[in-house]
PDB file of N, CA and C in Angstrom:
ATOM      1  N   UNK A   1       8.261  32.747 -19.988  1.00 57.00           N
ATOM      2  CA  UNK A   1       8.700  33.950 -20.134  1.00 57.00           C
ATOM      3  C   UNK A   1       7.827  35.262 -19.479  1.00 57.00           C
ATOM      4  N   UNK A   2       8.799  35.597 -19.105  1.00 67.00           N
ATOM      5  CA  UNK A   2       7.894  36.468 -18.042  1.00 67.00           C
ATOM      6  C   UNK A   2       8.133  38.352 -18.798  1.00 67.00           C
ATOM      7  N   UNK A   3       7.508  38.642 -19.274  1.00 73.00           N
ATOM      8  CA  UNK A   3       7.429  40.550 -19.323  1.00 73.00           C
ATOM      9  C   UNK A   3       7.431  41.456 -18.190  1.00 73.00           C
ATOM     10  N   UNK A   4       8.670  41.708 -17.615  1.00 73.00           N
ATOM     11  CA  UNK A   4       8.565  42.888 -17.083  1.00 73.00           C
ATOM     12  C   UNK A   4       8.543  44.263 -17.359  1.00 73.00           C
ATOM     13  N   UNK A   5       8.597  45.474 -16.983  1.00 78.00           N
ATOM     14  CA  UNK A   5       8.469  46.830 -16.403  1.00 78.00           C
ATOM     15  C   UNK A   5       8.730  47.288 -16.274  1.00 78.00           C
ATOM     16  N   UNK A   6       9.812  48.021 -15.524  1.00 75.00           N
ATOM     17  CA  UNK A   6      10.854  49.244 -14.557  1.00 75.00           C
ATOM     18  C   UNK A   6       9.837  49.939 -14.524  1.00 75.00           C
ATOM     19  N   UNK A   7       9.062  50.601 -13.498  1.00 77.00           N
ATOM     20  CA  UNK A   7       8.471  52.260 -13.775  1.00 77.00           C
ATOM     21  C   UNK A   7       9.601  53.434 -13.290  1.00 77.00           C
ATOM     22  N   UNK A   8      10.687  52.866 -12.425  1.00 78.00           N
ATOM     23  CA  UNK A   8      11.318  53.966 -12.229  1.00 78.00           C
ATOM     24  C   UNK A   8      11.920  54.596 -13.928  1.00 78.00           C
ATOM     25  N   UNK A   9      12.934  53.086 -14.668  1.00 82.00           N
ATOM     26  CA  UNK A   9      13.332  53.165 -15.954  1.00 82.00           C
ATOM     27  C   UNK A   9      12.591  53.509 -17.162  1.00 82.00           C
ATOM     28  N   UNK A  10      11.653  53.286 -17.084  1.00 83.00           N
ATOM     29  CA  UNK A  10      11.123  53.305 -18.555  1.00 83.00           C
ATOM     30  C   UNK A  10      11.187  51.738 -19.276  1.00 83.00           C
ATOM     31  N   UNK A  11      12.405  50.987 -18.527  1.00 79.00           N
ATOM     32  CA  UNK A  11      12.603  50.081 -19.556  1.00 79.00           C
ATOM     33  C   UNK A  11      11.906  48.499 -19.689  1.00 79.00           C
ATOM     34  N   UNK A  12      11.934  47.983 -20.048  1.00 80.00           N
ATOM     35  CA  UNK A  12      11.304  46.569 -20.480  1.00 80.00           C
ATOM     36  C   UNK A  12      12.095  45.508 -20.455  1.00 80.00           C
ATOM     37  N   UNK A  13      11.732  44.133 -19.216  1.00 71.00           N
ATOM     38  CA  UNK A  13      12.290  43.361 -19.522  1.00 71.00           C
ATOM     39  C   UNK A  13      12.036  41.974 -20.164  1.00 71.00           C
ATOM     40  N   UNK A  14      12.810  41.427 -20.427  1.00 75.00           N
ATOM     41  CA  UNK A  14      12.154  39.726 -20.659  1.00 75.00           C
ATOM     42  C   UNK A  14      12.944  38.757 -19.419  1.00 75.00           C
ATOM     43  N   UNK A  15      11.879  37.598 -18.923  1.00 70.00           N
ATOM     44  CA  UNK A  15      12.753  37.006 -17.656  1.00 70.00           C
ATOM     45  C   UNK A  15      12.518  35.579 -18.233  1.00 70.00           C
ATOM     46  N   UNK A  16      13.451  35.162 -18.335  1.00 70.00           N
ATOM     47  CA  UNK A  16      13.449  33.420 -18.955  1.00 70.00           C
ATOM     48  C   UNK A  16      13.045  32.308 -18.169  1.00 70.00           C
ATOM     49  N   UNK A  17      13.181  32.748 -16.444  1.00 66.00           N
ATOM     50  CA  UNK A  17      12.822  31.873 -15.870  1.00 66.00           C
ATOM     51  C   UNK A  17      11.653  31.232 -15.527  1.00 66.00           C
ATOM     52  N   UNK A  18      11.405  30.024 -15.535  1.00 65.00           N
ATOM     53  CA  UNK A  18      10.381  30.085 -15.709  1.00 65.00           C
ATOM     54  C   UNK A  18       9.544  29.046 -14.353  1.00 65.00           C
ATOM     55  N   UNK A  19       9.954  29.350 -13.296  1.00 69.00           N
ATOM     56  CA  UNK A  19       9.415  28.529 -11.343  1.00 69.00           C
ATOM     57  C   UNK A  19       8.648  30.227 -11.469  1.00 69.00           C
ATOM     58  N   UNK A  20       8.423  29.941 -10.207  1.00 75.00           N
ATOM     59  CA  UNK A  20       7.237  31.116  -9.349  1.00 75.00           C
ATOM     60  C   UNK A  20       8.322  31.681  -8.562  1.00 75.00           C
ATOM     61  N   UNK A  21       8.511  33.280  -8.859  1.00 74.00           N
ATOM     62  CA  UNK A  21       9.289  34.199  -7.728  1.00 74.00           C
ATOM     63  C   UNK A  21       9.006  35.667  -7.735  1.00 74.00           C
ATOM     64  N   UNK A  22       8.834  35.994  -7.504  1.00 81.00           N
ATOM     65  CA  UNK A  22       8.458  37.910  -7.189  1.00 81.00           C
ATOM     66  C   UNK A  22      10.080  38.579  -7.715  1.00 81.00           C
ATOM     67  N   UNK A  23       9.176  39.865  -7.483  1.00 79.00           N
ATOM     68  CA  UNK A  23      10.486  41.215  -8.261  1.00 79.00           C
ATOM     69  C   UNK A  23      10.590  42.241  -6.991  1.00 79.00           C
ATOM     70  N   UNK A  24      11.564  42.658  -7.060  1.00 83.00           N
ATOM     71  CA  UNK A  24      12.018  43.775  -5.792  1.00 83.00           C
ATOM     72  C   UNK A  24      12.428  44.502  -6.375  1.00 83.00           C
ATOM     73  N   UNK A  25      11.739  45.919  -6.764  1.00 80.00           N
ATOM     74  CA  UNK A  25      12.830  47.069  -7.690  1.00 80.00           C
ATOM     75  C   UNK A  25      12.953  48.259  -6.712  1.00 80.00           C
ATOM     76  N   UNK A  26      14.348  48.063  -6.868  1.00 80.00           N
ATOM     77  CA  UNK A  26      15.205  49.475  -6.199  1.00 80.00           C
ATOM     78  C   UNK A  26      16.200  50.055  -6.801  1.00 80.00           C
ATOM     79  N   UNK A  27      15.697  51.658  -7.389  1.00 78.00           N
ATOM     80  CA  UNK A  27      16.534  51.753  -7.576  1.00 78.00           C
ATOM     81  C   UNK A  27      16.040  51.750  -9.168  1.00 78.00           C
ATOM     82  N   UNK A  28      17.198  51.687  -9.795  1.00 79.00           N
ATOM     83  CA  UNK A  28      17.700  51.145 -10.887  1.00 79.00           C
ATOM     84  C   UNK A  28      17.723  49.346 -11.219  1.00 79.00           C
ATOM     85  N   UNK A  29      17.585  48.601  -9.899  1.00 80.00           N
ATOM     86  CA  UNK A  29      17.865  47.117  -9.972  1.00 80.00           C
ATOM     87  C   UNK A  29      16.725  46.648 -10.012  1.00 80.00           C
ATOM     88  N   UNK A  30      16.728  45.039 -10.287  1.00 80.00           N
ATOM     89  CA  UNK A  30      15.092  44.466 -10.217  1.00 80.00           C
ATOM     90  C   UNK A  30      16.281  43.369  -9.479  1.00 80.00           C
ATOM     91  N   UNK A  31      15.587  42.759  -8.030  1.00 82.00           N
ATOM     92  CA  UNK A  31      15.982  41.550  -7.563  1.00 82.00           C
ATOM     93  C   UNK A  31      14.771  40.445  -7.622  1.00 82.00           C
ATOM     94  N   UNK A  32      15.243  39.085  -7.900  1.00 81.00           N
ATOM     95  CA  UNK A  32      14.729  38.466  -7.935  1.00 81.00           C
ATOM     96  C   UNK A  32      14.054  37.451  -6.355  1.00 81.00           C
ATOM     97  N   UNK A  33      13.024  37.337  -5.819  1.00 82.00           N
ATOM     98  CA  UNK A  33      12.383  37.257  -4.789  1.00 82.00           C
ATOM     99  C   UNK A  33      11.287  36.183  -4.636  1.00 82.00           C
ATOM    100  N   UNK A  34      11.847  35.202  -4.094  1.00 84.00           N
ATOM    101  CA  UNK A  34      11.716  33.911  -4.297  1.00 84.00           C
ATOM    102  C   UNK A  34      10.583  33.807  -3.043  1.00 84.00           C
ATOM    103  N   UNK A  35       9.538  33.478  -3.264  1.00 86.00           N
ATOM    104  CA  UNK A  35       8.694  33.146  -1.502  1.00 86.00           C
ATOM    105  C   UNK A  35       7.136  31.905  -2.032  1.00 86.00           C
ATOM    106  N   UNK A  36       7.539  31.109  -1.853  1.00 88.00           N
ATOM    107  CA  UNK A  36       6.455  30.014  -2.145  1.00 88.00           C
ATOM    108  C   UNK A  36       4.841  30.495  -1.529  1.00 88.00           C
ATOM    109  N   UNK A  37       5.509  30.932  -0.562  1.00 91.00           N
ATOM    110  CA  UNK A  37       4.173  30.616   0.886  1.00 91.00           C
ATOM    111  C   UNK A  37       3.109  32.441   0.457  1.00 91.00           C
ATOM    112  N   UNK A  38       3.820  33.677  -0.307  1.00 90.00           N
ATOM    113  CA  UNK A  38       3.868  34.500  -0.095  1.00 90.00           C
ATOM    114  C   UNK A  38       2.355  33.706  -1.720  1.00 90.00           C
ATOM    115  N   UNK A  39       3.216  33.311  -2.843  1.00 89.00           N
ATOM    116  CA  UNK A  39       2.276  32.827  -3.927  1.00 89.00           C
ATOM    117  C   UNK A  39       0.801  31.944  -3.556  1.00 89.00           C
ATOM    118  N   UNK A  40       1.709  30.852  -2.550  1.00 90.00           N
ATOM    119  CA  UNK A  40       0.159  30.079  -1.987  1.00 90.00           C
ATOM    120  C   UNK A  40      -0.416  31.155  -1.754  1.00 90.00           C
ATOM    121  N   UNK A  41      -0.419  32.120  -0.646  1.00 93.00           N
ATOM    122  CA  UNK A  41      -1.373  32.652  -0.755  1.00 93.00           C
ATOM    123  C   UNK A  41      -2.159  33.334  -1.646  1.00 93.00           C
ATOM    124  N   UNK A  42      -1.936  34.263  -2.206  1.00 91.00           N
ATOM    125  CA  UNK A  42      -2.091  34.832  -3.430  1.00 91.00           C
ATOM    126  C   UNK A  42      -3.216  33.558  -4.061  1.00 91.00           C
ATOM    127  N   UNK A  43      -2.683  32.842  -4.329  1.00 91.00           N
ATOM    128  CA  UNK A  43      -3.064  31.343  -5.311  1.00 91.00           C
ATOM    129  C   UNK A  43      -4.412  31.201  -4.480  1.00 91.00           C
ATOM    130  N   UNK A  44      -4.695  30.988  -2.847  1.00 93.00           N
ATOM    131  CA  UNK A  44      -5.665  30.559  -2.388  1.00 93.00           C
ATOM    132  C   UNK A  44      -6.524  31.803  -2.720  1.00 93.00           C
ATOM    133  N   UNK A  45      -6.004  33.294  -2.405  1.00 94.00           N
ATOM    134  CA  UNK A  45      -7.018  34.238  -2.172  1.00 94.00           C
ATOM    135  C   UNK A  45      -7.896  34.466  -3.262  1.00 94.00           C
ATOM    136  N   UNK A  46      -7.007  34.237  -4.982  1.00 93.00           N
ATOM    137  CA  UNK A  46      -7.754  34.031  -5.711  1.00 93.00           C
ATOM    138  C   UNK A  46      -9.106  33.173  -6.235  1.00 93.00           C
ATOM    139  N   UNK A  47      -9.083  31.348  -5.589  1.00 93.00           N
ATOM    140  CA  UNK A  47      -9.381  30.764  -5.851  1.00 93.00           C
ATOM    141  C   UNK A  47     -10.462  31.399  -4.773  1.00 93.00           C
ATOM    142  N   UNK A  48     -10.566  31.462  -3.954  1.00 94.00           N
ATOM    143  CA  UNK A  48     -11.252  32.127  -3.401  1.00 94.00           C
ATOM    144  C   UNK A  48     -12.791  32.985  -3.513  1.00 94.00           C
ATOM    145  N   UNK A  49     -12.369  33.662  -4.853  1.00 94.00           N
ATOM    146  CA  UNK A  49     -12.899  34.832  -5.663  1.00 94.00           C
ATOM    147  C   UNK A  49     -13.098  34.498  -6.596  1.00 94.00           C
ATOM    148  N   UNK A  50     -13.111  32.977  -6.648  1.00 92.00           N
ATOM    149  CA  UNK A  50     -13.782  31.920  -8.000  1.00 92.00           C
ATOM    150  C   UNK A  50     -12.973  31.968  -9.130  1.00 92.00           C
ATOM    151  N   UNK A  51     -11.348  32.679  -9.170  1.00 90.00           N
ATOM    152  CA  UNK A  51     -10.700  31.775 -10.158  1.00 90.00           C
ATOM    153  C   UNK A  51     -10.297  30.715  -9.809  1.00 90.00           C
ATOM    154  N   UNK A  52     -10.614  29.749 -11.168  1.00 88.00           N
ATOM    155  CA  UNK A  52      -9.829  27.878 -10.497  1.00 88.00           C
ATOM    156  C   UNK A  52      -8.572  28.146 -11.335  1.00 88.00           C
ATOM    157  N   UNK A  53      -7.720  26.857 -10.443  1.00 83.00           N
ATOM    158  CA  UNK A  53      -6.666  26.553 -10.347  1.00 83.00           C
ATOM    159  C   UNK A  53      -5.626  26.466 -11.852  1.00 83.00           C
ATOM    160  N   UNK A  54      -6.970  26.108 -12.802  1.00 85.00           N
ATOM    161  CA  UNK A  54      -6.614  25.885 -14.656  1.00 85.00           C
ATOM    162  C   UNK A  54      -6.308  27.242 -14.656  1.00 85.00           C
ATOM    163  N   UNK A  55      -7.303  28.744 -14.074  1.00 86.00           N
ATOM    164  CA  UNK A  55      -6.656  29.659 -14.953  1.00 86.00           C
ATOM    165  C   UNK A  55      -5.760  30.612 -14.103  1.00 86.00           C
ATOM    166  N   UNK A  56      -5.004  29.953 -13.514  1.00 84.00           N
ATOM    167  CA  UNK A  56      -4.118  30.909 -12.508  1.00 84.00           C
ATOM    168  C   UNK A  56      -3.005  30.345 -12.964  1.00 84.00           C
ATOM    169  N   UNK A  57      -1.988  30.615 -14.001  1.00 81.00           N
ATOM    170  CA  UNK A  57      -0.795  30.115 -14.430  1.00 81.00           C
ATOM    171  C   UNK A  57       0.356  30.221 -14.087  1.00 81.00           C
ATOM    172  N   UNK A  58       0.531  31.532 -13.358  1.00 79.00           N
ATOM    173  CA  UNK A  58       1.520  31.804 -12.476  1.00 79.00           C
ATOM    174  C   UNK A  58       1.308  33.097 -11.680  1.00 79.00           C
ATOM    175  N   UNK A  59       2.121  33.067 -10.554  1.00 83.00           N
ATOM    176  CA  UNK A  59       1.969  33.765  -9.885  1.00 83.00           C
ATOM    177  C   UNK A  59       3.102  35.178  -9.217  1.00 83.00           C
ATOM    178  N   UNK A  60       2.943  36.136  -9.800  1.00 80.00           N
ATOM    179  CA  UNK A  60       4.174  37.177 -10.133  1.00 80.00           C
ATOM    180  C   UNK A  60       3.994  38.504  -8.932  1.00 80.00           C
ATOM    181  N   UNK A  61       4.588  39.097  -8.111  1.00 82.00           N
ATOM    182  CA  UNK A  61       4.394  40.291  -7.593  1.00 82.00           C
ATOM    183  C   UNK A  61       5.874  41.115  -7.827  1.00 82.00           C
ATOM    184  N   UNK A  62       5.246  42.190  -8.744  1.00 76.00           N
ATOM    185  CA  UNK A  62       6.345  43.171  -8.062  1.00 76.00           C
ATOM    186  C   UNK A  62       6.443  44.319  -7.545  1.00 76.00           C
ATOM    187  N   UNK A  63       6.987  44.327  -6.409  1.00 79.00           N
ATOM    188  CA  UNK A  63       6.983  45.148  -5.521  1.00 79.00           C
ATOM    189  C   UNK A  63       8.299  46.646  -5.637  1.00 79.00           C
ATOM    190  N   UNK A  64       7.488  47.921  -5.920  1.00 75.00           N
ATOM    191  CA  UNK A  64       8.262  48.916  -6.132  1.00 75.00           C
ATOM    192  C   UNK A  64       8.291  49.609  -4.917  1.00 75.00           C
TER     193      UNK A  64
END
């Protein structure tokens, strides 16, 4: 379960989707954005910065 805060509305949401994807905020709407290439790019970057793969549970990006 993920906790999402919408900065424009001040509201919080819970998302029960367990797959790895990202969020796009457009006004009051929140859209899911699945991009495995973006997730992999971030995961590889963090591993180069000395985060082990065990420390990285899930990658989520919020684009506002």
